[in-house]
Short mmCIF file of C-alpha atoms and ligand atoms in Angstrom, two decimals:
data_model
loop_
_atom_site.label_atom_id
_atom_site.label_comp_id
_atom_site.label_asym_id
_atom_site.label_seq_id
_atom_site.Cartn_x
_atom_site.Cartn_y
_atom_site.Cartn_z
CA UNK A 1 -2.67 -4.85 -23.68
CA UNK A 2 -3.49 -6.11 -20.41
CA UNK A 3 -6.91 -7.16 -19.36
CA UNK A 4 -8.11 -5.81 -15.91
CA UNK A 5 -10.66 -7.38 -14.32
CA UNK A 6 -12.97 -5.58 -11.29
CA UNK A 7 -15.35 -8.25 -9.49
CA UNK A 8 -18.28 -6.14 -8.51
CA UNK A 9 -19.57 -9.26 -6.77
CA UNK A 10 -16.22 -9.74 -4.60
CA UNK A 11 -16.39 -8.16 -1.46
CA UNK A 12 -13.34 -8.23 0.54
CA UNK A 13 -12.23 -5.99 3.74
CA UNK A 14 -12.84 -2.70 4.58
CA UNK A 15 -10.71 -0.07 3.55
CA UNK A 16 -10.05 2.17 7.06
CA UNK A 17 -9.82 5.44 5.56
CA UNK A 18 -6.66 6.07 8.31
CA UNK A 19 -5.13 4.27 5.81
CA UNK A 20 -4.74 8.09 4.41
CA UNK A 21 -3.33 9.00 7.26
CA UNK A 22 -0.38 11.84 7.43
CA UNK A 23 2.48 12.00 10.15
CA UNK A 24 2.94 15.34 11.63
CA UNK A 25 6.34 15.60 13.55
CA UNK A 26 8.33 18.52 15.02
CA UNK A 27 11.71 18.00 12.96
CA UNK A 28 13.18 20.27 10.50
CA UNK A 29 10.28 22.67 8.94
CA UNK A 30 7.39 20.88 9.28
CA UNK A 31 5.77 22.25 12.36
CA UNK A 32 7.70 25.20 12.82
CA UNK A 33 7.88 27.49 9.58
CA UNK A 34 5.18 24.59 8.13
CA UNK A 35 2.15 24.54 9.67
CA UNK A 36 2.74 26.80 12.75
CA UNK A 37 3.23 30.09 11.87
CA UNK A 38 1.59 31.68 15.17
CA UNK A 39 -1.57 33.95 15.65
CA UNK A 40 0.28 36.81 14.91
CA UNK A 41 1.47 35.94 10.96
CA UNK A 42 0.84 38.06 8.05
CA UNK A 43 0.48 33.95 6.62
CA UNK A 44 -3.57 33.71 6.91
CA UNK A 45 -3.98 31.11 9.82
CA UNK A 46 -6.49 29.47 11.99
CA UNK A 47 -5.33 29.69 15.29
CA UNK A 48 -1.83 29.81 14.33
CA UNK A 49 -1.61 26.75 12.01
CA UNK A 50 -1.54 27.71 7.71
CA UNK A 51 -5.02 28.33 6.89
CA UNK A 52 -3.91 26.62 3.23
CA UNK A 53 -2.64 23.90 4.53
CA UNK A 54 -6.01 23.28 6.66
CA UNK A 55 -7.89 23.70 3.42
CA UNK A 56 -5.20 21.11 1.99
CA UNK A 57 -5.45 18.30 4.37
CA UNK A 58 -9.35 18.96 4.25
CA UNK A 59 -9.74 18.55 0.25
CA UNK A 60 -7.79 15.27 0.50
CA UNK A 61 -10.09 14.40 3.79
CA UNK A 62 -7.29 13.78 5.82
CA UNK A 63 -8.13 11.05 8.59
CA UNK A 64 -6.10 11.38 10.81
CA UNK A 65 -2.77 13.25 12.03
CA UNK A 66 0.37 11.53 13.84
CA UNK A 67 2.39 13.60 16.63
CA UNK A 68 4.76 14.64 18.05
CA UNK A 69 7.63 12.40 16.68
CA UNK A 70 8.94 10.06 15.72
CA UNK A 71 12.04 10.00 17.49
CA UNK A 72 10.78 13.72 18.76
CA UNK A 73 8.20 12.11 20.73
CA UNK A 74 10.89 9.88 22.61
CA UNK A 75 12.16 12.96 24.03
CA UNK A 76 8.85 15.01 24.24
CA UNK A 77 7.33 16.72 27.35
CA UNK A 78 3.74 17.59 27.00
CA UNK A 79 3.52 19.66 30.20
CA UNK A 80 6.29 21.99 28.28
CA UNK A 81 4.08 22.65 25.86
CA UNK A 82 0.65 24.56 27.52
CA UNK A 83 -0.10 27.65 29.55
CA UNK A 84 0.45 31.17 28.02
CA UNK A 85 2.69 30.61 24.85
CA UNK A 86 4.83 33.22 25.94
CA UNK A 87 6.06 31.68 28.83
CA UNK A 88 6.57 28.55 27.67
CA UNK A 89 9.59 26.47 28.08
CA UNK A 90 12.06 26.77 25.45
CA UNK A 91 13.71 23.24 24.58
CA UNK A 92 16.68 21.75 22.67
CA UNK A 93 15.23 19.15 19.88
CA UNK A 94 18.11 17.10 20.29
CA UNK A 95 17.08 14.53 18.00
CA UNK A 96 16.65 16.64 14.88
CA UNK A 97 19.72 19.43 14.51
CA UNK A 98 19.62 20.64 18.70
CA UNK A 99 16.99 22.84 16.65
CA UNK A 100 15.47 25.59 19.75
CA UNK A 101 11.54 25.32 19.88
CA UNK A 102 9.56 27.56 22.17
CA UNK A 103 6.83 25.59 22.49
CA UNK A 104 4.64 27.55 20.93
CA UNK A 105 3.06 24.26 19.42
CA UNK A 106 1.83 22.08 21.98
CA UNK A 107 -1.29 20.23 22.90
CA UNK A 108 -3.88 22.71 22.76
CA UNK A 109 -2.58 23.75 19.13
CA UNK A 110 -2.21 20.08 17.82
CA UNK A 111 -6.09 19.25 19.00
CA UNK A 112 -7.35 22.43 17.78
CA UNK A 113 -5.85 22.11 14.09
CA UNK A 114 -7.59 18.49 14.22
CA UNK A 115 -11.19 19.71 15.04
CA UNK A 116 -10.65 22.11 12.85
CA UNK A 117 -9.56 19.25 9.93
CA UNK A 118 -11.92 16.94 11.39
CA UNK A 119 -9.68 14.29 11.58
CA UNK A 120 -8.83 11.76 14.19
CA UNK A 121 -5.88 12.76 16.85
CA UNK A 122 -2.83 9.81 17.43
CA UNK A 123 -0.80 11.09 20.10
CA UNK A 124 2.88 9.10 20.21
CA UNK A 125 3.26 8.96 24.19
CA UNK A 126 7.09 9.19 25.51
CA UNK A 127 7.73 5.75 26.93
CA UNK A 128 11.68 6.50 26.10
CA UNK A 129 12.31 9.40 28.95
CA UNK A 130 8.81 10.15 30.14
CA UNK A 131 7.05 7.94 32.27
CA UNK A 132 3.49 6.30 32.98
CA UNK A 133 1.95 8.98 35.34
CA UNK A 134 3.31 11.61 32.33
CA UNK A 135 1.17 9.72 29.78
CA UNK A 136 -1.76 8.97 31.85
CA UNK A 137 -2.17 12.65 33.00
CA UNK A 138 -1.96 13.92 29.25
CA UNK A 139 -4.88 11.72 28.25
CA UNK A 140 -7.06 13.36 31.35
CA UNK A 141 -5.50 16.17 30.50
CA UNK A 142 -7.25 16.27 26.67
CA UNK A 143 -9.96 13.70 27.58
CA UNK A 144 -11.22 14.37 31.28
CA UNK A 145 -14.38 15.74 31.90
CA UNK A 146 -14.78 15.62 35.20
CA UNK A 147 -13.53 17.25 38.34
CA UNK A 148 -10.11 16.04 38.20
CA UNK A 149 -6.85 17.86 38.63
CA UNK A 150 -5.63 17.67 34.67
CA UNK A 151 -9.05 18.41 33.43
CA UNK A 152 -9.14 21.46 35.50
CA UNK A 153 -5.73 22.27 34.33
CA UNK A 154 -6.87 22.23 30.93
CA UNK A 155 -10.15 24.61 31.66
CA UNK A 156 -7.58 27.10 33.53
CA UNK A 157 -5.43 26.76 30.11
CA UNK A 158 -8.75 27.92 28.31
CA UNK A 159 -10.08 24.67 26.91
CA UNK A 160 -13.71 23.83 28.83
CA UNK A 161 -14.31 20.88 26.74
CA UNK A 162 -12.51 17.47 26.50
CA UNK A 163 -11.18 16.93 22.79
CA UNK A 164 -11.46 13.96 21.35
CA UNK A 165 -8.53 11.47 21.00
CA UNK A 166 -8.71 8.60 18.90
CA UNK A 167 -5.46 7.38 19.02
CA UNK A 168 -2.35 7.11 21.56
CA UNK A 169 0.85 5.12 21.11
CA UNK A 170 2.90 3.66 24.02
CA UNK A 171 5.97 4.29 22.71
CA UNK A 172 8.05 5.02 19.35
CA UNK A 173 10.64 2.69 17.95
CA UNK A 174 11.33 1.54 20.76
CA UNK A 175 13.80 -1.17 19.50
CA UNK A 176 15.86 2.04 18.54
CA UNK A 177 15.44 5.71 19.27
CA UNK A 178 12.73 5.24 21.76
CA UNK A 179 15.20 3.30 23.88
CA UNK A 180 16.75 0.28 22.46
CA UNK A 181 14.98 -1.91 24.26
CA UNK A 182 14.34 -5.54 23.50
CA UNK A 183 11.38 -7.33 22.61
CA UNK A 184 10.41 -9.15 26.28
CA UNK A 185 11.66 -5.89 27.78
CA UNK A 186 9.05 -3.60 25.85
CA UNK A 187 6.28 -6.37 26.54
CA UNK A 188 5.91 -5.75 30.21
CA UNK A 189 6.55 -2.20 30.36
CA UNK A 190 4.19 -1.95 27.34
CA UNK A 191 1.41 -4.25 29.91
CA UNK A 192 2.62 -2.15 32.54
CA UNK A 193 1.95 1.11 31.34
CA UNK A 194 -1.31 -0.53 29.45
CA UNK A 195 -2.58 -1.47 32.74
CA UNK A 196 -3.44 2.24 34.01
CA UNK A 197 -3.77 3.93 30.39
CA UNK A 198 -6.55 1.84 29.62
CA UNK A 199 -8.54 2.29 32.59
CA UNK A 200 -11.67 4.51 31.99
CA UNK A 201 -12.70 5.97 35.37
CA UNK A 202 -11.50 10.32 34.23
CA UNK A 203 -12.18 10.01 30.33
CA UNK A 204 -15.13 10.55 28.26
CA UNK A 205 -14.29 8.58 25.55
CA UNK A 206 -14.41 4.97 26.05
CA UNK A 207 -12.93 4.59 22.33
CA UNK A 208 -9.50 5.99 22.80
CA UNK A 209 -7.33 2.59 21.04
CA UNK A 210 -3.60 1.53 21.95
CA UNK A 211 -0.69 1.33 19.22
CA UNK A 212 2.37 -0.51 20.55
CA UNK A 213 5.25 -0.16 19.02
CA UNK A 214 6.48 -2.42 16.04
CA UNK A 215 8.81 -3.45 13.80
CA UNK A 216 11.19 -1.88 11.89
CA UNK A 217 11.16 -3.22 8.04
CA UNK A 218 11.89 -7.33 8.55
CA UNK A 219 12.27 -7.91 12.04
CA UNK A 220 9.85 -10.84 12.02
CA UNK A 221 11.19 -11.78 16.05
CA UNK A 222 9.94 -8.40 17.65
CA UNK A 223 6.05 -8.61 15.83
CA UNK A 224 5.97 -12.79 17.11
CA UNK A 225 7.31 -11.75 20.40
CA UNK A 226 5.31 -8.37 20.65
CA UNK A 227 1.81 -9.79 19.29
CA UNK A 228 2.36 -12.97 21.36
CA UNK A 229 2.96 -10.87 24.75
CA UNK A 230 -0.16 -8.32 23.94
CA UNK A 231 -2.15 -11.12 23.09
CA UNK A 232 -1.76 -12.97 26.21
CA UNK A 233 -3.86 -11.65 29.53
CA UNK A 234 -1.72 -12.48 32.84
CA UNK A 235 -3.81 -12.79 36.02
CA UNK A 236 -2.75 -14.56 39.50
CA UNK A 237 0.47 -16.26 37.59
CA UNK A 238 -1.78 -18.22 35.07
CA UNK A 239 -1.67 -16.93 31.70
CA UNK A 240 -4.40 -16.71 28.88
CA UNK A 241 -5.33 -15.69 25.63
CA UNK A 242 -7.92 -13.35 25.33
CA UNK A 243 -8.85 -10.00 24.01
CA UNK A 244 -5.34 -8.24 22.53
CA UNK A 245 -3.83 -5.43 25.08
CA UNK A 246 -3.43 -3.22 21.90
CA UNK A 247 -5.61 -2.28 18.80
CA UNK A 248 -2.62 -1.73 16.50
CA UNK A 249 0.89 -2.81 16.49
CA UNK A 250 2.78 0.18 14.19
CA UNK A 251 5.59 -0.79 11.74
CA UNK A 252 7.88 1.54 10.11
CA UNK A 253 9.16 1.29 6.35
CA UNK A 254 11.00 3.82 4.17
CA UNK A 255 12.62 2.92 0.92
CA UNK A 256 15.78 4.54 0.53
CA UNK A 257 17.31 6.30 -2.52
CA UNK A 258 20.63 5.36 -3.59
CA UNK A 259 22.52 3.22 -1.77
CA UNK A 260 20.52 2.86 1.89
CA UNK A 261 20.13 5.35 4.17
CA UNK A 262 24.34 6.04 4.94
CA UNK A 263 24.69 6.93 0.90
CA UNK A 264 21.92 8.76 -0.17
CA UNK A 265 20.69 10.47 -3.44
CA UNK A 266 18.78 13.31 -4.03
CA UNK A 267 14.97 12.69 -4.85
CA UNK A 268 15.89 14.33 -8.63
CA UNK A 269 18.83 12.98 -9.10
CA UNK A 270 17.74 9.64 -10.55
CA UNK A 271 18.23 7.78 -13.76
CA UNK A 272 16.20 5.47 -15.22
CA UNK A 273 17.50 2.34 -13.16
CA UNK A 274 16.93 4.14 -9.97
CA UNK A 275 13.46 5.06 -10.70
CA UNK A 276 12.46 0.76 -10.65
CA UNK A 277 14.65 0.80 -8.29
CA UNK A 278 13.09 2.73 -5.72
CA UNK A 279 9.68 1.72 -6.74
CA UNK A 280 10.60 -1.68 -6.64
CA UNK A 281 11.62 -0.99 -3.28
CA UNK A 282 8.14 0.31 -2.54
CA UNK A 283 6.38 -3.11 -3.91
CA UNK A 284 8.45 -5.32 -1.99
CA UNK A 285 7.00 -3.61 0.94
CA UNK A 286 3.81 -6.10 -0.01
CA UNK A 287 5.93 -8.71 1.28
CA UNK A 288 6.85 -8.01 4.52
CA UNK A 289 3.40 -6.81 5.14
CA UNK A 290 2.13 -10.51 3.97
CA UNK A 291 4.65 -11.87 6.58
CA UNK A 292 4.67 -9.61 9.56
CA UNK A 293 0.71 -10.55 8.69
CA UNK A 294 1.21 -14.28 8.99
CA UNK A 295 3.14 -13.68 12.56
CA UNK A 296 0.64 -12.01 13.95
CA UNK A 297 -2.07 -14.10 12.81
CA UNK A 298 -0.22 -16.85 14.73
CA UNK A 299 -1.55 -14.89 17.88
CA UNK A 300 -4.22 -12.98 16.49
CA UNK A 301 -6.06 -15.12 14.04
CA UNK A 302 -9.32 -13.00 14.13
CA UNK A 303 -7.10 -9.96 13.25
CA UNK A 304 -8.51 -7.73 15.78
CA UNK A 305 -5.26 -6.11 15.88
CA UNK A 306 -4.55 -3.77 13.06
CA UNK A 307 -0.70 -3.29 11.52
CA UNK A 308 -0.35 0.23 11.81
CA UNK A 309 2.06 1.29 9.03
CA UNK A 310 2.03 4.93 11.05
CA UNK A 311 5.58 6.06 9.32
CA UNK A 312 6.16 5.10 5.46
CA UNK A 313 7.37 6.63 2.46
CA UNK A 314 10.60 7.72 0.73
CA UNK A 315 13.78 9.04 2.11
CA UNK A 316 16.73 11.12 -0.06
CA UNK A 317 19.41 13.50 0.89
CA UNK A 318 18.41 16.34 2.12
CA UNK A 319 17.92 19.31 -0.80
CA UNK A 320 21.47 21.45 -1.74
CA UNK A 321 21.96 24.00 0.95
CA UNK A 322 19.25 22.92 3.27
CA UNK A 323 20.15 21.97 7.24
CA UNK A 324 20.68 18.03 6.26
CA UNK A 325 19.42 17.01 10.11
CA UNK A 326 16.21 18.68 8.77
CA UNK A 327 15.21 16.34 5.79
CA UNK A 328 13.63 18.34 4.04
CA UNK A 329 13.56 16.74 0.39
CA UNK A 330 11.72 17.70 -3.07
CA UNK A 331 8.62 15.47 -4.34
CA UNK A 332 8.66 14.31 -8.39
CA UNK A 333 6.25 11.86 -10.69
CA UNK A 334 8.64 9.01 -9.12
CA UNK A 335 7.38 9.61 -5.31
CA UNK A 336 3.98 9.81 -6.58
CA UNK A 337 4.23 6.44 -8.30
CA UNK A 338 6.04 5.43 -5.14
CA UNK A 339 3.06 6.63 -3.32
CA UNK A 340 0.57 4.53 -5.78
CA UNK A 341 2.52 1.45 -5.56
CA UNK A 342 2.10 1.58 -1.91
CA UNK A 343 -1.71 2.91 -1.27
CA UNK A 344 -2.91 0.26 -3.71
CA UNK A 345 -1.13 -2.19 -1.60
CA UNK A 346 -2.30 -0.98 1.48
CA UNK A 347 -5.84 -1.06 -0.23
CA UNK A 348 -5.25 -4.79 -0.62
CA UNK A 349 -4.22 -6.05 2.41
CA UNK A 350 -6.74 -3.60 4.48
CA UNK A 351 -7.61 -6.93 6.18
CA UNK A 352 -4.65 -6.52 8.30
CA UNK A 353 -3.79 -2.93 7.48
CA UNK A 354 -6.06 -0.34 10.12
CA UNK A 355 -4.08 3.20 9.74
CA UNK A 356 -1.05 4.44 7.80
CA UNK A 357 0.12 8.12 8.26
CA UNK A 358 2.83 8.84 5.33
CA UNK A 359 5.99 10.71 6.77
CA UNK A 360 6.13 14.05 6.77
CA UNK A 361 2.95 15.92 6.01
CA UNK A 362 4.86 19.49 5.50
CA UNK A 363 8.49 19.86 4.70
CA UNK A 364 10.72 16.77 5.56
CA UNK A 365 10.34 13.27 3.87
CA UNK A 366 7.71 12.42 1.31
CA UNK A 367 5.66 15.35 2.41
CA UNK A 368 2.47 16.13 0.42
CA UNK A 369 2.35 20.12 1.75
CA UNK A 370 5.76 21.96 0.95
CA UNK A 371 6.17 25.70 2.43
CA UNK A 372 8.53 28.47 1.53
CA UNK A 373 7.22 31.86 3.22
CA UNK A 374 3.68 32.74 2.38
CA UNK A 375 3.88 30.34 -0.60
CA UNK A 376 2.54 26.81 -0.24
CA UNK A 377 3.15 24.01 -2.73
CA UNK A 378 1.23 20.90 -3.24
CA UNK A 379 3.37 18.00 -4.08
CA UNK A 380 2.59 14.98 -6.66
CA UNK A 381 2.66 12.68 -3.67
CA UNK A 382 -0.59 15.27 -2.25
CA UNK A 383 -1.98 14.81 -5.58
CA UNK A 384 -1.92 10.94 -4.96
CA UNK A 385 -4.00 11.11 -1.90
CA UNK A 386 -6.62 12.92 -3.97
CA UNK A 387 -6.84 10.71 -6.68
CA UNK A 388 -7.12 7.99 -3.93
CA UNK A 389 -9.94 9.49 -1.60
CA UNK A 390 -12.61 7.25 -2.45
CA UNK A 391 -11.56 4.21 -1.36
CA UNK A 392 -12.12 5.76 2.27
CA UNK A 393 -14.17 3.54 4.27
CA UNK A 394 -15.14 1.63 0.82
CA UNK A 395 -14.78 -2.14 0.90
CA UNK A 396 -12.53 -3.50 -1.66
CA UNK A 397 -13.19 -5.53 -4.49
CA UNK A 398 -11.85 -8.96 -5.92
CA UNK A 399 -9.32 -6.99 -8.93
CA UNK A 400 -7.09 -8.57 -10.98
CA UNK A 401 -4.68 -7.21 -13.48
CA UNK A 402 -2.59 -9.01 -16.19
CA UNK A 403 0.88 -8.10 -14.96
CA UNK A 404 4.90 -8.10 -16.59
CA UNK A 405 8.05 -7.49 -14.96
CA UNK A 406 9.83 -4.32 -16.43
CA UNK A 407 13.15 -2.76 -15.16
CA UNK A 408 16.47 -2.36 -15.98
CA UNK A 409 18.89 -5.22 -15.51
CA UNK A 410 18.57 -7.37 -12.43
CA UNK A 411 16.44 -4.39 -11.19
CA UNK A 412 12.43 -5.72 -12.43
CA UNK A 413 9.05 -4.55 -10.95
CA UNK A 414 5.66 -4.92 -12.28
CA UNK A 415 4.35 -2.81 -14.53
CA UNK A 416 0.66 -2.28 -13.31
CA UNK A 417 -0.72 -1.75 -9.86
CA UNK A 418 -4.28 -1.33 -9.08
CA UNK A 419 -7.02 -1.25 -6.60
CA UNK A 420 -10.55 -1.31 -6.58
CA UNK A 421 -13.24 -0.81 -4.13
CA UNK A 422 -16.80 0.49 -3.69
CA UNK A 423 -18.56 2.90 -1.57
CA UNK A 424 -21.42 2.76 0.37
CA UNK A 425 -24.18 4.07 -2.54
CA UNK A 426 -22.40 1.02 -4.34
CA UNK A 427 -20.20 2.71 -6.95
CA UNK A 428 -16.79 1.64 -7.55
CA UNK A 429 -13.60 3.49 -7.91
CA UNK A 430 -10.22 1.80 -9.13
CA UNK A 431 -6.72 3.44 -8.68
CA UNK A 432 -4.37 2.12 -11.70
CA UNK A 433 -0.65 3.26 -12.13
CA UNK A 434 1.70 2.27 -14.65
CA UNK A 435 5.18 1.83 -13.27
CA UNK A 436 7.16 2.70 -17.15
CA UNK A 437 9.55 4.95 -17.23
CA UNK A 438 8.77 5.47 -21.08
CA UNK A 439 5.82 3.04 -22.01
CA UNK A 440 2.08 3.39 -21.98
CA UNK A 441 -0.03 0.41 -21.60
CA UNK A 442 -3.42 -0.65 -23.26
CA UNK A 443 -5.58 -1.56 -20.60
CA UNK A 444 -9.16 -3.25 -21.10
CA UNK A 445 -10.92 -2.70 -18.18
CA UNK A 446 -14.18 -5.17 -17.55
CA UNK A 447 -16.48 -4.76 -14.90
CA UNK A 448 -18.08 -8.17 -13.43
CA UNK A 449 -21.52 -8.07 -11.89
CA UNK A 450 -23.03 -4.80 -12.70
CA UNK A 451 -23.95 -2.09 -15.21
CA UNK A 452 -21.96 0.72 -15.54
CA UNK A 453 -24.29 3.81 -15.77
CA UNK A 454 -21.41 6.04 -16.49
CA UNK A 455 -17.75 6.87 -15.66
CA UNK A 456 -15.35 9.64 -14.86
CA UNK A 457 -11.62 9.23 -14.89
CA UNK A 458 -8.60 11.85 -13.54
CA UNK A 459 -5.11 11.12 -14.19
CA UNK A 460 -1.78 12.56 -12.42
CA UNK A 461 1.02 12.22 -15.58
CA UNK A 462 4.24 14.11 -16.18
CA UNK A 463 7.92 13.33 -17.02
CA UNK A 464 9.60 11.50 -14.44
CA UNK A 465 11.74 14.04 -12.94
CA UNK A 466 8.96 16.62 -12.84
CA UNK A 467 7.88 18.22 -9.25
CA UNK A 468 6.02 21.13 -8.07
CA UNK A 469 8.15 23.97 -7.17
CA UNK A 470 7.47 27.53 -5.86
CA UNK A 471 8.70 29.02 -9.35
CA UNK A 472 5.86 26.62 -11.08
CA UNK A 473 3.62 25.57 -8.39
CA UNK A 474 1.30 23.84 -10.96
CA UNK A 475 3.72 21.68 -12.89
CA UNK A 476 2.26 18.43 -11.86
CA UNK A 477 -1.93 18.46 -11.33
CA UNK A 478 -4.56 16.46 -11.82
CA UNK A 479 -6.35 16.07 -15.17
CA UNK A 480 -9.48 15.17 -16.58
CA UNK A 481 -8.75 12.23 -18.48
CA UNK A 482 -10.24 10.39 -21.55
CA UNK A 483 -11.69 6.39 -21.56
CA UNK A 484 -13.97 4.67 -23.68
CA UNK A 485 -16.87 2.87 -22.18
CA UNK A 486 -18.80 0.64 -23.69
CA UNK A 487 -21.18 -1.76 -21.60
CA UNK A 488 -19.33 -2.99 -19.30
CA UNK A 489 -15.76 -2.68 -20.49
CA UNK A 490 -13.89 0.48 -20.17
CA UNK A 491 -10.56 1.21 -22.58
CA UNK A 492 -7.68 3.38 -22.29
CA UNK A 493 -4.18 3.78 -22.77
CA UNK A 494 -2.67 4.48 -19.38
CA UNK A 495 0.91 6.68 -20.19
CA UNK A 496 4.51 5.71 -18.77
CA UNK A 497 4.79 6.68 -15.14
CA UNK A 498 0.76 7.90 -14.29
CA UNK A 499 -1.82 7.37 -11.92
CA UNK A 500 -5.41 6.94 -12.98
CA UNK A 501 -8.45 7.05 -11.34
CA UNK A 502 -11.67 5.57 -12.17
CA UNK A 503 -14.84 6.57 -10.92
CA UNK A 504 -17.25 4.37 -12.30
CA UNK A 505 -21.02 5.14 -11.40
CA UNK A 506 -23.39 1.94 -11.23
CA UNK A 507 -26.77 0.98 -12.53
O1 AHR B 601 10.80 10.06 10.02
C1 AHR B 601 11.82 10.43 10.24
C2 AHR B 601 12.52 9.42 11.62
O2 AHR B 601 12.47 7.76 11.16
C3 AHR B 601 11.25 9.10 12.74
O3 AHR B 601 11.59 10.18 13.47
C4 AHR B 601 11.75 7.76 13.23
O4 AHR B 601 10.36 7.08 14.30
C5 AHR B 601 11.70 7.23 11.97
O5 AHR B 601 13.54 6.36 12.63
#
């Protein structure tokens, strides 16, 4: 039995809806043979983008999509992907398996797709093999509404009105695939780019937000130097602390199945110990977040700069018979638990985490959607985003779960993870996950400070190895769940390896 307290009176930070974002990279079958089928395809599409994917994204209210990479962004030249599709340049995707791309999915296709979904666009600029001018032109092409060269080129290519661009990344993993830079060098590069990109002369929207390339995993020195360098204005040799030169610092964190990146197991190949191992690794992200936050707070005590976890999730060996460079993996209940652990942690740290995009949306790492020809399936991870969607733009509540450590041998993790929030109408959502592979847990919930009018609950529960396949697409789906409610108490037994969502209407 575990006691669970939700304090209706303790309001914390806003949970930005952008925490529930997704990442679309030109990698394997994410874009081509995934999202993008082309306008002439027999597969139902809207301007070449699969309609079933657009509908699925709308259903979970995907708030933001990051594109075109990842490492692909570090070699992408956006002008290759505009103009008549037939005449676009063919390129070799050198980062991901030398796949030949015809550039049929470019800026127009991405921006139109975001508009159709109703989500923000987040473009990762190429600071590595591109130039400041190229990034400047790209922003002008997308957002310019004056009589300028790039805005006119966009009009010539069929789009009269500017699109709304919300987020722009200046470099991706610049310490690695984005140029192997040192932090001081990157700070200078960023500042120089930002100086020009942030000038609003040709733009319709003054709300473009900039994201700097942040640390990978536990590189606190990177966070320290970059946050310091980008929260200090330099003017005529004097340095002053002022408004930060970035809205967010990106942070990438993957958990690797097996013995790490060079010895990966496949998604469905795990025993009890490996189940706990990967969930423990996800849970340990909380310490990394806390420490990066502490370092950032030294330079940004008012938390004006968000920590943007714009690549996260499980990374396994590619499925048998697929191109290893395409990183295609299946998705089991273990991944659903992992996603629930991550998202509950993100909610709890929403005072600093302002955006997160899981890698990658379709057919790659911890994808929410998988496709095969005309078929499309939703993964267990997709359903976690469905269960958590009420948290979007809600306010985090103080909540406390009685916990114990479980696991195998030295591999230990807490058995329960949760977070709760209050929406604009005063109603409460709570998401609880049981990480145990074999034991259910009785939970006695108390809502403190409010009276319950009604409650609805839903659950994602299945065997540990269960996944959805093209033959059995609805093996793992959300179901209604019975709870007992009396007064301000809610009792239920959460099954092993499952996730429960409580939606509480308050009097
Ligand atoms: O998600 C795959 C790759 O992982 C991304 O392209 C890169 O940014 C990261 O290293």
